[in-house]
Short mmCIF file of C-alpha atoms in Angstrom, two decimals:
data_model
loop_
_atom_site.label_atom_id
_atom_site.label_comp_id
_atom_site.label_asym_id
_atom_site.label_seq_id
_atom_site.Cartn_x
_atom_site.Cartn_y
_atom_site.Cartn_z
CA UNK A 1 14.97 28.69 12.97
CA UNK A 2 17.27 31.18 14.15
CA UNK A 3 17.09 32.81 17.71
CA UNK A 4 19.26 35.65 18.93
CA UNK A 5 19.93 35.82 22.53
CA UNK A 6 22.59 39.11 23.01
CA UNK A 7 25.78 37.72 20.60
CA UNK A 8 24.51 34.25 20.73
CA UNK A 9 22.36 33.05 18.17
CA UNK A 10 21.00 29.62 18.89
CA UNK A 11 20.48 27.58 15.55
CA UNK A 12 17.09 24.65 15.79
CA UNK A 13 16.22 22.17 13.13
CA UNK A 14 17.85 21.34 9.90
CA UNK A 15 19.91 23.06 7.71
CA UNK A 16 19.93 21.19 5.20
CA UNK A 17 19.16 22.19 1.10
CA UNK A 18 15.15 22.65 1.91
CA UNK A 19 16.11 25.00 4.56
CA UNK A 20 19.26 26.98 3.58
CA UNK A 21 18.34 29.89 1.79
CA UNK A 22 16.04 31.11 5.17
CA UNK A 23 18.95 30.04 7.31
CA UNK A 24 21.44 32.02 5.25
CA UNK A 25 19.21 35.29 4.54
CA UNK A 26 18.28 35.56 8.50
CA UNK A 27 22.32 34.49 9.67
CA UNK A 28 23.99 37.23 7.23
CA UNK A 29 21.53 40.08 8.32
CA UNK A 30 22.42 39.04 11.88
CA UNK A 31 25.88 37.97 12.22
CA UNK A 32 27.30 41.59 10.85
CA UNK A 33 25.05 43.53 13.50
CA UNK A 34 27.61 42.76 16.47
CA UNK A 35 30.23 45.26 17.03
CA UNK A 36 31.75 44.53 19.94
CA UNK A 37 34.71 42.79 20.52
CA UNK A 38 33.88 39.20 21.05
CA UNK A 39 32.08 38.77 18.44
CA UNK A 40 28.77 36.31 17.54
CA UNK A 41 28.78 32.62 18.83
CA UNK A 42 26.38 30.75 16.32
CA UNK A 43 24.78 27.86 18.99
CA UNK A 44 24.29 24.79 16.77
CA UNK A 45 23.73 22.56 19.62
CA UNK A 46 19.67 22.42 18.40
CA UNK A 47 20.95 21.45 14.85
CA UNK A 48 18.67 18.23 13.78
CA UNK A 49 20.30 17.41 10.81
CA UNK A 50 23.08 19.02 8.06
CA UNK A 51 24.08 18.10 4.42
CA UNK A 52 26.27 20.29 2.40
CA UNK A 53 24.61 23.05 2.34
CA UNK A 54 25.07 23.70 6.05
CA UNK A 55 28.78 23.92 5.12
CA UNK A 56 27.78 26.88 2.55
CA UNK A 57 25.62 28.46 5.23
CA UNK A 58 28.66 28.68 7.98
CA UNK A 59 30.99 29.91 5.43
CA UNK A 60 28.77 32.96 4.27
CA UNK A 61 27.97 33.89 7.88
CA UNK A 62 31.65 33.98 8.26
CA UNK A 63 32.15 36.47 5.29
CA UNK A 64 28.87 38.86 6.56
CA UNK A 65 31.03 38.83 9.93
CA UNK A 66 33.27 40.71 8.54
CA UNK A 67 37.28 40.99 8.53
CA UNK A 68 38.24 41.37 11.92
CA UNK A 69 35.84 40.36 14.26
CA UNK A 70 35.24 37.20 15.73
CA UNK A 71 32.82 34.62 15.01
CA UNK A 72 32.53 31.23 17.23
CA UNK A 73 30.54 28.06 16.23
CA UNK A 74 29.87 25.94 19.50
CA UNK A 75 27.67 22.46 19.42
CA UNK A 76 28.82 21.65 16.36
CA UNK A 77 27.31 18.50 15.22
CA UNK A 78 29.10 15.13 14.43
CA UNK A 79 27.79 15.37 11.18
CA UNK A 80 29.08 18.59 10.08
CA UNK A 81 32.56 18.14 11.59
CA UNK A 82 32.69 15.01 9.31
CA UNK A 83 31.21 16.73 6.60
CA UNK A 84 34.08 20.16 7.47
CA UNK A 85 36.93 17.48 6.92
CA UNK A 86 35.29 15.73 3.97
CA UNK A 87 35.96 18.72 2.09
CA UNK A 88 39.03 19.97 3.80
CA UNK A 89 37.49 22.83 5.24
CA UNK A 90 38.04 21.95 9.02
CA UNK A 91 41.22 23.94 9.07
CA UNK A 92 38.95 26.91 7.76
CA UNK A 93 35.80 26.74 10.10
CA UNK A 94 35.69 28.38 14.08
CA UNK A 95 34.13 24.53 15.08
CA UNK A 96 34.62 25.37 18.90
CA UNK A 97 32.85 22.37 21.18
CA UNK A 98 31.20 19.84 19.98
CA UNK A 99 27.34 19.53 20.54
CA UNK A 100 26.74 16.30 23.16
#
């Protein structure tokens, strides 16, 4: 489930392979509708559980951000930062803090 609250849009549940394609649709639509300067923070502190597919999700909310504006991941789960270096993509994703 995605929530938007202003630029923040607070991530709960999975994303995982079942749940991707939602997650992905609904993330695009909103992570391009933010044109001021700071940009979207995508919360992912509610994040129960990722596979691979969470790393495909991130990158295409990147790319609907658009060139030029700034998007921040915060509460980025364990299991996606390990996941982010796994395929040598940790240089490549905005992982700000990591979830508790």
């Amino acid at each position: 489930m995605i929530r938007e609250e202003g630029e923040r849009l607070i991530i709960e549940g999975p994303i995982t392979m079942e749940t991707a394609a939602h997650l992905l649709d609904s993330g695009r639509r909103l992570c391009g509708q933010v044109e001021c300067s700071a940009g979207r923070v995508i919360d992912l502190s509610g994040v129960t559980s990722v596979d691979s597919a969470a790393l495909a999700v991130v990158l295409a909310w990147m790319r609907a951000a658009g060139t030029g504006r700034t998007l921040r991941i915060e509460g980025v789960p364990p299991q996606l930062r390990s996941l982010a270096a796994l395929y040598d993509l940790a240089e490549v994703l905005p992982l700000g803090e990591v979830a508790q």
